[in-house]
PDB file of C-alpha atoms in Angstrom:
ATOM      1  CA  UNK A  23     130.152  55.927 154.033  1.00 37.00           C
ATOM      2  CA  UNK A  24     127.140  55.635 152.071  1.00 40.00           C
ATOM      3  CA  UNK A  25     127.964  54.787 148.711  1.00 43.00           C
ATOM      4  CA  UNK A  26     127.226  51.140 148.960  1.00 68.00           C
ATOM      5  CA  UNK A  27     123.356  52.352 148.855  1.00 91.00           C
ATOM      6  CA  UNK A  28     122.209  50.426 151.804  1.00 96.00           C
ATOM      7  CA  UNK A  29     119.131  51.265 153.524  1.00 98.00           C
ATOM      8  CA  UNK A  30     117.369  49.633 156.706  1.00 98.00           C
ATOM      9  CA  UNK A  31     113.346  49.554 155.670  1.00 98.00           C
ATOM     10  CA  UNK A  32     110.946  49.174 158.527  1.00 98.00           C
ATOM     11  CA  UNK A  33     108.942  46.616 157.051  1.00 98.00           C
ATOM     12  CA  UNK A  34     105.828  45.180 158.879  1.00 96.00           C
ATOM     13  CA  UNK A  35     103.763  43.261 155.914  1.00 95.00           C
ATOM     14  CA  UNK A  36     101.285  46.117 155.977  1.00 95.00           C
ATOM     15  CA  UNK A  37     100.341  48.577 152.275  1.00 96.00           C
ATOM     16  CA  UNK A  38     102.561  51.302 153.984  1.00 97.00           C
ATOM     17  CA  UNK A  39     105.565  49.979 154.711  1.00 98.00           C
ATOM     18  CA  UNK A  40     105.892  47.229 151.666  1.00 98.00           C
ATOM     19  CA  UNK A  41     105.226  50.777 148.934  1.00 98.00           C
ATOM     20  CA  UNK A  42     107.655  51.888 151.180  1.00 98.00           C
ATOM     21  CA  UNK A  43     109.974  49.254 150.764  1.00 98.00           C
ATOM     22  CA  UNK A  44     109.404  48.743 146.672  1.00 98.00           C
ATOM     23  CA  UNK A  45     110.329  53.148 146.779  1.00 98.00           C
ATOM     24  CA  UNK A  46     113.399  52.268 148.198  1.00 98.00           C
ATOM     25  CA  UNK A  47     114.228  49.450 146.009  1.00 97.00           C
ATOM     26  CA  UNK A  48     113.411  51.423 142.725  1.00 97.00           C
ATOM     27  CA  UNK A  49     115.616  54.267 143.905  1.00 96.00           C
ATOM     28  CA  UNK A  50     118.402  52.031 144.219  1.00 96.00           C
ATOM     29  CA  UNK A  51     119.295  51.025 147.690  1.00 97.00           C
ATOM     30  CA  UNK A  52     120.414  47.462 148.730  1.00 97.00           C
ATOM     31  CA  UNK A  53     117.469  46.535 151.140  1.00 98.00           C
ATOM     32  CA  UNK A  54     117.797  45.639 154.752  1.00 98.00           C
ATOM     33  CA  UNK A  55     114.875  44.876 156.358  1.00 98.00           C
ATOM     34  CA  UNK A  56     113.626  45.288 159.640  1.00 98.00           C
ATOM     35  CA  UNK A  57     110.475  43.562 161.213  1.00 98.00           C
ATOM     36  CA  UNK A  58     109.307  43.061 164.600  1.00 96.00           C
ATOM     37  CA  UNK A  59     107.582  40.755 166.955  1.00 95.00           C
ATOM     38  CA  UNK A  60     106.165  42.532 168.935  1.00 93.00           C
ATOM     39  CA  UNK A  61     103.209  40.259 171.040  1.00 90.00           C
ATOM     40  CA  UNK A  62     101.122  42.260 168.368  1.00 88.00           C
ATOM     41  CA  UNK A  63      97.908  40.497 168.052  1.00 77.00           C
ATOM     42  CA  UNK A  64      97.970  40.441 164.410  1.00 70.00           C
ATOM     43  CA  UNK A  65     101.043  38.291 163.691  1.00 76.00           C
ATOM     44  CA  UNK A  66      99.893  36.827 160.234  1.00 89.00           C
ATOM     45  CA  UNK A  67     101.718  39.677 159.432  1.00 90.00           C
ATOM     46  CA  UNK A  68     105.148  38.418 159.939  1.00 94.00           C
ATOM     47  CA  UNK A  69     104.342  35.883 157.108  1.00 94.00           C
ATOM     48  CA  UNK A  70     103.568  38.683 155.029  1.00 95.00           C
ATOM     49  CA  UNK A  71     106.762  40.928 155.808  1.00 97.00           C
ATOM     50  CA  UNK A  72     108.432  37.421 155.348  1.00 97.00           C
ATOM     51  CA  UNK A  73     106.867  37.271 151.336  1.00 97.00           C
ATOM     52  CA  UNK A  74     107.515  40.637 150.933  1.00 98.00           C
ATOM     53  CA  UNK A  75     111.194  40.880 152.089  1.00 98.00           C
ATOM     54  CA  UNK A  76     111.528  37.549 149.824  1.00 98.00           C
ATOM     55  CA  UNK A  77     109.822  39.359 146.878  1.00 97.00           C
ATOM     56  CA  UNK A  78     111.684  42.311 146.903  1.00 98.00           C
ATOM     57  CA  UNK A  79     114.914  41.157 147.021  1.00 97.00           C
ATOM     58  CA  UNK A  80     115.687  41.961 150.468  1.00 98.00           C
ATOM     59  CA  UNK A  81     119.479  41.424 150.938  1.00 97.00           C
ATOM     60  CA  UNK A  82     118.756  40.856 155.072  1.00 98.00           C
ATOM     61  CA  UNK A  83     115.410  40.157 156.419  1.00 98.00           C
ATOM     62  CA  UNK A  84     115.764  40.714 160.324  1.00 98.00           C
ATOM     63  CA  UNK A  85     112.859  39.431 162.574  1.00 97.00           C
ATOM     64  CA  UNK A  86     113.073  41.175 166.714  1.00 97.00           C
ATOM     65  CA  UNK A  87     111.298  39.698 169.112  1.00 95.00           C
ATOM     66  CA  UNK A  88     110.109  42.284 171.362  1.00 93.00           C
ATOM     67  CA  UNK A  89     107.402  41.609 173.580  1.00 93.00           C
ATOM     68  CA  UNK A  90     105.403  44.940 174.520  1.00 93.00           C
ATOM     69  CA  UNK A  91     102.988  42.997 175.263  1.00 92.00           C
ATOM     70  CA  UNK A  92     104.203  42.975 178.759  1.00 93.00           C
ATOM     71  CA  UNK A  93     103.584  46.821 178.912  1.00 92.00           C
ATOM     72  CA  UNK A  94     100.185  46.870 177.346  1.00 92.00           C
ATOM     73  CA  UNK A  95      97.879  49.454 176.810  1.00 92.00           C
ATOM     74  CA  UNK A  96      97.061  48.657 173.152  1.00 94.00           C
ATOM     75  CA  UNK A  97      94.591  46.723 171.935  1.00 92.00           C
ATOM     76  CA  UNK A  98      96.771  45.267 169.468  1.00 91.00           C
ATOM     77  CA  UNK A  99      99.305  43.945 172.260  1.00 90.00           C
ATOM     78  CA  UNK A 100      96.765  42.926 175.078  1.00 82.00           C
ATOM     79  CA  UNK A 101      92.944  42.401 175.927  1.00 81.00           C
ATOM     80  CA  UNK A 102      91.897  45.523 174.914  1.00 88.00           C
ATOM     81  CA  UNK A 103      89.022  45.083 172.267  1.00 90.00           C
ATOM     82  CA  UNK A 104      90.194  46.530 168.681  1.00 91.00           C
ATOM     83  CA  UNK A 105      87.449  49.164 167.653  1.00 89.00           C
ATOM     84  CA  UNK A 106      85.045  47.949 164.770  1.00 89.00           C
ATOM     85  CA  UNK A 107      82.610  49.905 162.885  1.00 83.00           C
ATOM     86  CA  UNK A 108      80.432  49.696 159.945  1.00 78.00           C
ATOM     87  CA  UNK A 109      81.828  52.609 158.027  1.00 69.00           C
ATOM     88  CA  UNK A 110      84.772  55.230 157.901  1.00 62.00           C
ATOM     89  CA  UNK A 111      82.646  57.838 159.079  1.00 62.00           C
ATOM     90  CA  UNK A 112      81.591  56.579 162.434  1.00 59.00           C
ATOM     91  CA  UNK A 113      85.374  56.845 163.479  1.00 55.00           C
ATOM     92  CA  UNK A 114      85.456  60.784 162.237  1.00 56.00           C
ATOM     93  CA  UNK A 115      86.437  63.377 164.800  1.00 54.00           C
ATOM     94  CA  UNK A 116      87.174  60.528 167.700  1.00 61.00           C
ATOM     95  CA  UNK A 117      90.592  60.807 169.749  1.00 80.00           C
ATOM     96  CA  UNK A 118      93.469  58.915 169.499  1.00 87.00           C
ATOM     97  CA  UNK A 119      91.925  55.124 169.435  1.00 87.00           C
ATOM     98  CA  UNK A 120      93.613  52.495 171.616  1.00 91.00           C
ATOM     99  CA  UNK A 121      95.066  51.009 168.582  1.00 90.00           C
ATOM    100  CA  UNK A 122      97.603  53.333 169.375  1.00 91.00           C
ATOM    101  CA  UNK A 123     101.115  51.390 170.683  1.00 93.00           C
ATOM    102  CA  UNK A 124     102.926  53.524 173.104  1.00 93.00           C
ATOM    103  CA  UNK A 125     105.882  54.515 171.785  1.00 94.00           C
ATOM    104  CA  UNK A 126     105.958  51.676 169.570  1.00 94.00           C
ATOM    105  CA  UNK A 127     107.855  53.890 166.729  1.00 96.00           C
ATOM    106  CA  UNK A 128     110.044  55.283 168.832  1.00 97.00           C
ATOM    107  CA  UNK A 129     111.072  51.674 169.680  1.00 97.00           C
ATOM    108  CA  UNK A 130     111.070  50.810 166.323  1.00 98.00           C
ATOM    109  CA  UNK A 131     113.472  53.626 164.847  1.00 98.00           C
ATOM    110  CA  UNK A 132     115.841  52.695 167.652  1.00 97.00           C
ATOM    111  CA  UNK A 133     116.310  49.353 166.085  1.00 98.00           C
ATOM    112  CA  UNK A 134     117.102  50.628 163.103  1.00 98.00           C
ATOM    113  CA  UNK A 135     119.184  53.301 164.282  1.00 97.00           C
ATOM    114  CA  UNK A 136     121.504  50.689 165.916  1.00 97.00           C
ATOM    115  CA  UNK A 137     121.282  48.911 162.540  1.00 97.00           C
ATOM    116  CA  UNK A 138     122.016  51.812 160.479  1.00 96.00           C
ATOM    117  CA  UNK A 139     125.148  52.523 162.057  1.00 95.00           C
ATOM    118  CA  UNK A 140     126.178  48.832 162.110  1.00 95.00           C
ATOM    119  CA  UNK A 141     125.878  48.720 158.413  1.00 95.00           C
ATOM    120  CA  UNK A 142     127.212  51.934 158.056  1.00 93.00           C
ATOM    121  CA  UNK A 143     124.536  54.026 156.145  1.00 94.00           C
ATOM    122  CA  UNK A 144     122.466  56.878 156.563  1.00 93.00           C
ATOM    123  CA  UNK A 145     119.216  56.004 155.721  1.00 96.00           C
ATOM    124  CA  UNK A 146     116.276  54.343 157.238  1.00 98.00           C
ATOM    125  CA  UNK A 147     113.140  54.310 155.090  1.00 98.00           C
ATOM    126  CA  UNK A 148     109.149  54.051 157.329  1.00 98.00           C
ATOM    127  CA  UNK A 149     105.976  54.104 155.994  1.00 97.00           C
ATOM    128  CA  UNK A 150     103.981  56.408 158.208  1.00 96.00           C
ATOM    129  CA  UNK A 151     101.312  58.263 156.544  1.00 93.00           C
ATOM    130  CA  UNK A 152      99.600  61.602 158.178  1.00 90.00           C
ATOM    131  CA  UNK A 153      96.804  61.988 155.838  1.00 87.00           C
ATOM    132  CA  UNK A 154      95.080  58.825 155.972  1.00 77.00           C
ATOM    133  CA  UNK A 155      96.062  57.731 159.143  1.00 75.00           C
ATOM    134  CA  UNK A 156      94.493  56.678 162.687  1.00 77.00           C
ATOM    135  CA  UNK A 157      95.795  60.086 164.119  1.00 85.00           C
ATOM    136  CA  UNK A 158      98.794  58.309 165.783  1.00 90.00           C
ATOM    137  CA  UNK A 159     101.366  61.010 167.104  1.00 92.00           C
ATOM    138  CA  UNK A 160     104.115  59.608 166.198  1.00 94.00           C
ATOM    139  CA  UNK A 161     103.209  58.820 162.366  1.00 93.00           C
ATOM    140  CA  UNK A 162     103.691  63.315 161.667  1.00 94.00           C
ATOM    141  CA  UNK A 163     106.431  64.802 160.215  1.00 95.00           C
ATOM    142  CA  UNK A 164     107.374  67.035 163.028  1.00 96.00           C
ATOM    143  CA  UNK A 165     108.006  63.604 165.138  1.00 96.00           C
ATOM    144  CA  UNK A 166     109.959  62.296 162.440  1.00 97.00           C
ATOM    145  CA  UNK A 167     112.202  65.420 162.033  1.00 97.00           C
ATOM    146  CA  UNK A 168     112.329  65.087 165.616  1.00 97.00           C
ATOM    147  CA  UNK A 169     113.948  61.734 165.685  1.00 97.00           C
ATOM    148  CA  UNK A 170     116.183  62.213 162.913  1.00 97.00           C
ATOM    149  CA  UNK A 171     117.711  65.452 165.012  1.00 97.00           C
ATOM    150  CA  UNK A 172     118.243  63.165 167.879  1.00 96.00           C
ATOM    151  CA  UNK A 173     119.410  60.322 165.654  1.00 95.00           C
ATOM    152  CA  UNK A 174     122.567  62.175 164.506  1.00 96.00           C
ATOM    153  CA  UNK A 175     123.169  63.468 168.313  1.00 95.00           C
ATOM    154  CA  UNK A 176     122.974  60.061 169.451  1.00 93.00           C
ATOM    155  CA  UNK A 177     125.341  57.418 167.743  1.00 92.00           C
ATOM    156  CA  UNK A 178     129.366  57.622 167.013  1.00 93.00           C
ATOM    157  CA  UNK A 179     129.241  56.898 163.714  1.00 92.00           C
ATOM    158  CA  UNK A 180     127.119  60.646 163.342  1.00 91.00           C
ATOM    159  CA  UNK A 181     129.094  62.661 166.320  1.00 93.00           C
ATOM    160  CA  UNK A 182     132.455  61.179 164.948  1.00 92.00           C
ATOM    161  CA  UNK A 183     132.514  59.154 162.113  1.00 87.00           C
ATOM    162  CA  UNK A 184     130.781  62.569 160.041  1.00 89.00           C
ATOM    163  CA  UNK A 185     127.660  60.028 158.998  1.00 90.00           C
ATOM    164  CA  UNK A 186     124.514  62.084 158.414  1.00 93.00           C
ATOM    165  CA  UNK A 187     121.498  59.957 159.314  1.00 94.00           C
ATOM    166  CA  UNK A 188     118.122  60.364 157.038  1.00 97.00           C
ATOM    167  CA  UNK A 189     114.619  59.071 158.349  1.00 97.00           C
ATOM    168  CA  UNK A 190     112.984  58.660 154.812  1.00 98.00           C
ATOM    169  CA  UNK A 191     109.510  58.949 155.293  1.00 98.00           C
ATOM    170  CA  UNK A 192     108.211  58.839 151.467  1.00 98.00           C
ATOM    171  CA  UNK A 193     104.301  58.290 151.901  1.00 97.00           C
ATOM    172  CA  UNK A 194     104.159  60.788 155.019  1.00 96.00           C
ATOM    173  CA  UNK A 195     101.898  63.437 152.920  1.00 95.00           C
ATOM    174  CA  UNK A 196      99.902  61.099 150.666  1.00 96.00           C
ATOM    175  CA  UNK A 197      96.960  60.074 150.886  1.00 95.00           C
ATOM    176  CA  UNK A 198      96.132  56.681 150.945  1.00 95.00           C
ATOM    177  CA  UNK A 199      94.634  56.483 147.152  1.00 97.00           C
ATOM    178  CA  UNK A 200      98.147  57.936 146.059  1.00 97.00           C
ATOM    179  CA  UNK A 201     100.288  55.481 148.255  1.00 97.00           C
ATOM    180  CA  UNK A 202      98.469  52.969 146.319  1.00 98.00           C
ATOM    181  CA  UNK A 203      98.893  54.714 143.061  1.00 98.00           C
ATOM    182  CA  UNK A 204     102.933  55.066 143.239  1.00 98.00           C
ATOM    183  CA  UNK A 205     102.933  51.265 144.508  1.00 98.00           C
ATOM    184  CA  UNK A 206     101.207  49.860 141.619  1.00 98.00           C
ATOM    185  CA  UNK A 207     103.198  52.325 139.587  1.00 98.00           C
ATOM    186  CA  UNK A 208     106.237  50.435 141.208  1.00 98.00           C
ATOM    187  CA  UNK A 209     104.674  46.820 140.489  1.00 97.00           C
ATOM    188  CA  UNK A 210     103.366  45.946 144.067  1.00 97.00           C
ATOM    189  CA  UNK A 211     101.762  42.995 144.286  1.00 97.00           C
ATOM    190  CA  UNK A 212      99.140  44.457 147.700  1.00 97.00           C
ATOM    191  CA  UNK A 213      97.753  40.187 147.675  1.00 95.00           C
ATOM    192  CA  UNK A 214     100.764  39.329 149.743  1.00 96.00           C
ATOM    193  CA  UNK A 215     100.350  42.590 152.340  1.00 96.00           C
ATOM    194  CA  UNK A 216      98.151  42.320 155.379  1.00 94.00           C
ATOM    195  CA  UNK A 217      96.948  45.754 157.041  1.00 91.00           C
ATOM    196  CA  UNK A 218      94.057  44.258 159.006  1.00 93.00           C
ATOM    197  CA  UNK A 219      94.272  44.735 162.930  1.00 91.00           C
ATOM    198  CA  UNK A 220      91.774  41.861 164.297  1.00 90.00           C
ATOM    199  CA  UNK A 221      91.991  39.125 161.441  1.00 90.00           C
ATOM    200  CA  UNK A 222      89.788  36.535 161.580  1.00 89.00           C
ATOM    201  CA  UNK A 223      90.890  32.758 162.521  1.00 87.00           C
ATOM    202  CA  UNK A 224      91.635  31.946 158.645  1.00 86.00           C
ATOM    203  CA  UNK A 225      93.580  35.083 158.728  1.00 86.00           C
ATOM    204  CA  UNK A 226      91.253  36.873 156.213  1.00 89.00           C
ATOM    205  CA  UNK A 227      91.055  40.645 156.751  1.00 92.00           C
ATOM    206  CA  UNK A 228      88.002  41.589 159.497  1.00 92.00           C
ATOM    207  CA  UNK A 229      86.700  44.192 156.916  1.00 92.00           C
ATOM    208  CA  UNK A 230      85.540  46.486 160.102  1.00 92.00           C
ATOM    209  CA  UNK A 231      88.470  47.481 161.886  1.00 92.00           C
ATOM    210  CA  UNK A 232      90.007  51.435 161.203  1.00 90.00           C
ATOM    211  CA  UNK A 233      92.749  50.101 159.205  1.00 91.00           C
ATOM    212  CA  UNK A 234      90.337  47.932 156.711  1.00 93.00           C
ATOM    213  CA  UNK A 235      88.576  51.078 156.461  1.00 92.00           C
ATOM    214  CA  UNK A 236      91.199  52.940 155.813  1.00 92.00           C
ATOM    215  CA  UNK A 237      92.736  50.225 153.176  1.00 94.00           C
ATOM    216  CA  UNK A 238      89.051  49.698 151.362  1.00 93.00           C
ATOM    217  CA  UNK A 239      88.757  53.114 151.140  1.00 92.00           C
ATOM    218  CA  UNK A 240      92.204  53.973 149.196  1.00 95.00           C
ATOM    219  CA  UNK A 241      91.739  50.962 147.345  1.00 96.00           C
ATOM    220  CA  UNK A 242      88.513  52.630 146.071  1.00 95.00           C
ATOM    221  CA  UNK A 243      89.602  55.865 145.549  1.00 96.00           C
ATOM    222  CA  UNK A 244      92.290  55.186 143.374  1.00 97.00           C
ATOM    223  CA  UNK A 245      90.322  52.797 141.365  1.00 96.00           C
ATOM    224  CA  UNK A 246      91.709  49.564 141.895  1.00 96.00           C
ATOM    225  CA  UNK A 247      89.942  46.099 143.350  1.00 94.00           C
ATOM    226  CA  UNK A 248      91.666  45.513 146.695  1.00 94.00           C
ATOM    227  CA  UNK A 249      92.813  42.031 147.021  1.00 93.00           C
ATOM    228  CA  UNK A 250      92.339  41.731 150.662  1.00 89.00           C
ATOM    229  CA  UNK A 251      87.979  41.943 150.105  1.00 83.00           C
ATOM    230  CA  UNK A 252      86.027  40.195 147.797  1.00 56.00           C
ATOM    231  CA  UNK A 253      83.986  43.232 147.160  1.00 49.00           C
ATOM    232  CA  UNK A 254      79.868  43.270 146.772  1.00 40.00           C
TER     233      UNK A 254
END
């Protein structure tokens, strides 16, 4: 069933999922991507996961609304203020931050599930990361082997049309310096991603937030000028 070479990509405009998406593309797949609007506070980056899917040839380019804004509890889907700091190391050692969206991959790889076995293939590619990461639970690879087990217990095309289902999570033991790394390797262009959570009004990156850390900070490491910052 999968010989076409279709894959659904979670794709939300962010350095993860785009390296994640340009992977997928290099190893061959026909691209179906999957984004989501999702009342997240950030929503520049639907014009980003828009360039991207554009740039990398996506064959599909679906857009969900999905409002979890309605269930809160995130900064990045209500009132909650996003977390800023002056450096990485301030945010060392601290619990699970309330950038955190409950269950928001779950939600996510449920979509794409449903997709999948629309379109009749196996695999579903995400960019989470559990190195460089805010320490969400469900970016680690015992929650992704998780899902997949319950992915091929849960659809007809697995329990009877003999489909194995693959969650392809190629960045999940990288750090952030080699996610960059492979993606420039692959040709990336990271100007048209956005990773910040609280942009500013003209949409430029806050430069404080975990994820700019995070981004600056991988950019750095692997020795390339991030072109999100004009850096000092």
């Amino acid at each position: 069933m999968n010989s076409d070479r279709r894959a659904v990509i979670l794709l939300s405009g962010g350095l993860d999922s785009t390296t994640t998406m340009a992977i997928a593309k290099a190893e061959g797949y026909e691209l179906y991507a999957l984004t989501f609007q999702y009342g997240q506070r950030h929503a520049i980056e639907l014009e980003a996961a828009r360039r991207i899917a554009n740039a990398l040839g996506a064959k599909e380019h679906l857009i969900v609304p999905l409002d979890l804004s309605i269930i809160g509890g995130s900064a990045l889907t209500g009132h909650l203020e996003v977390p800023k700091r002056d450096s990485p190391e301030e945010g060392e050692g601290v619990e699970i931050p309330v950038t955190y969206v409950p269950a928001r991959n779950t939600i996510f790889l449920s979509y794409a599930l449903a997709w999948a076995e629309v379109l009749q293939t196996g695999e579903i590619f995400i960019g989470v990361n559990a190195v460089d990461y805010s320490g969400y639970p469900d970016c680690r690879p015992e929650y992704i082997a998780a899902f997949e087990t319950m992915a091929n217990l849960a659809t007809k095309a697995c329990t009877e049309g003999g489909m194995r289902l693959k969650i392809r999570a190629p960045l999940i033991l990288l750090s952030k310096a080699d996610i960059i790394r492979k993606g420039m390797a692959l040709g990336v262009d990271y100007g048209m991603t956005h990773t910040c959570y609280d942009p500013l009004p003209d949409g430029r990156a806050c430069g404080r937030c975990d994820s700019c850390h995070l981004r600056r900070k991988g950019f750095r490491e692997a020795g390339y000028e991030d072109p999100a910052f004009s850096e000092k």
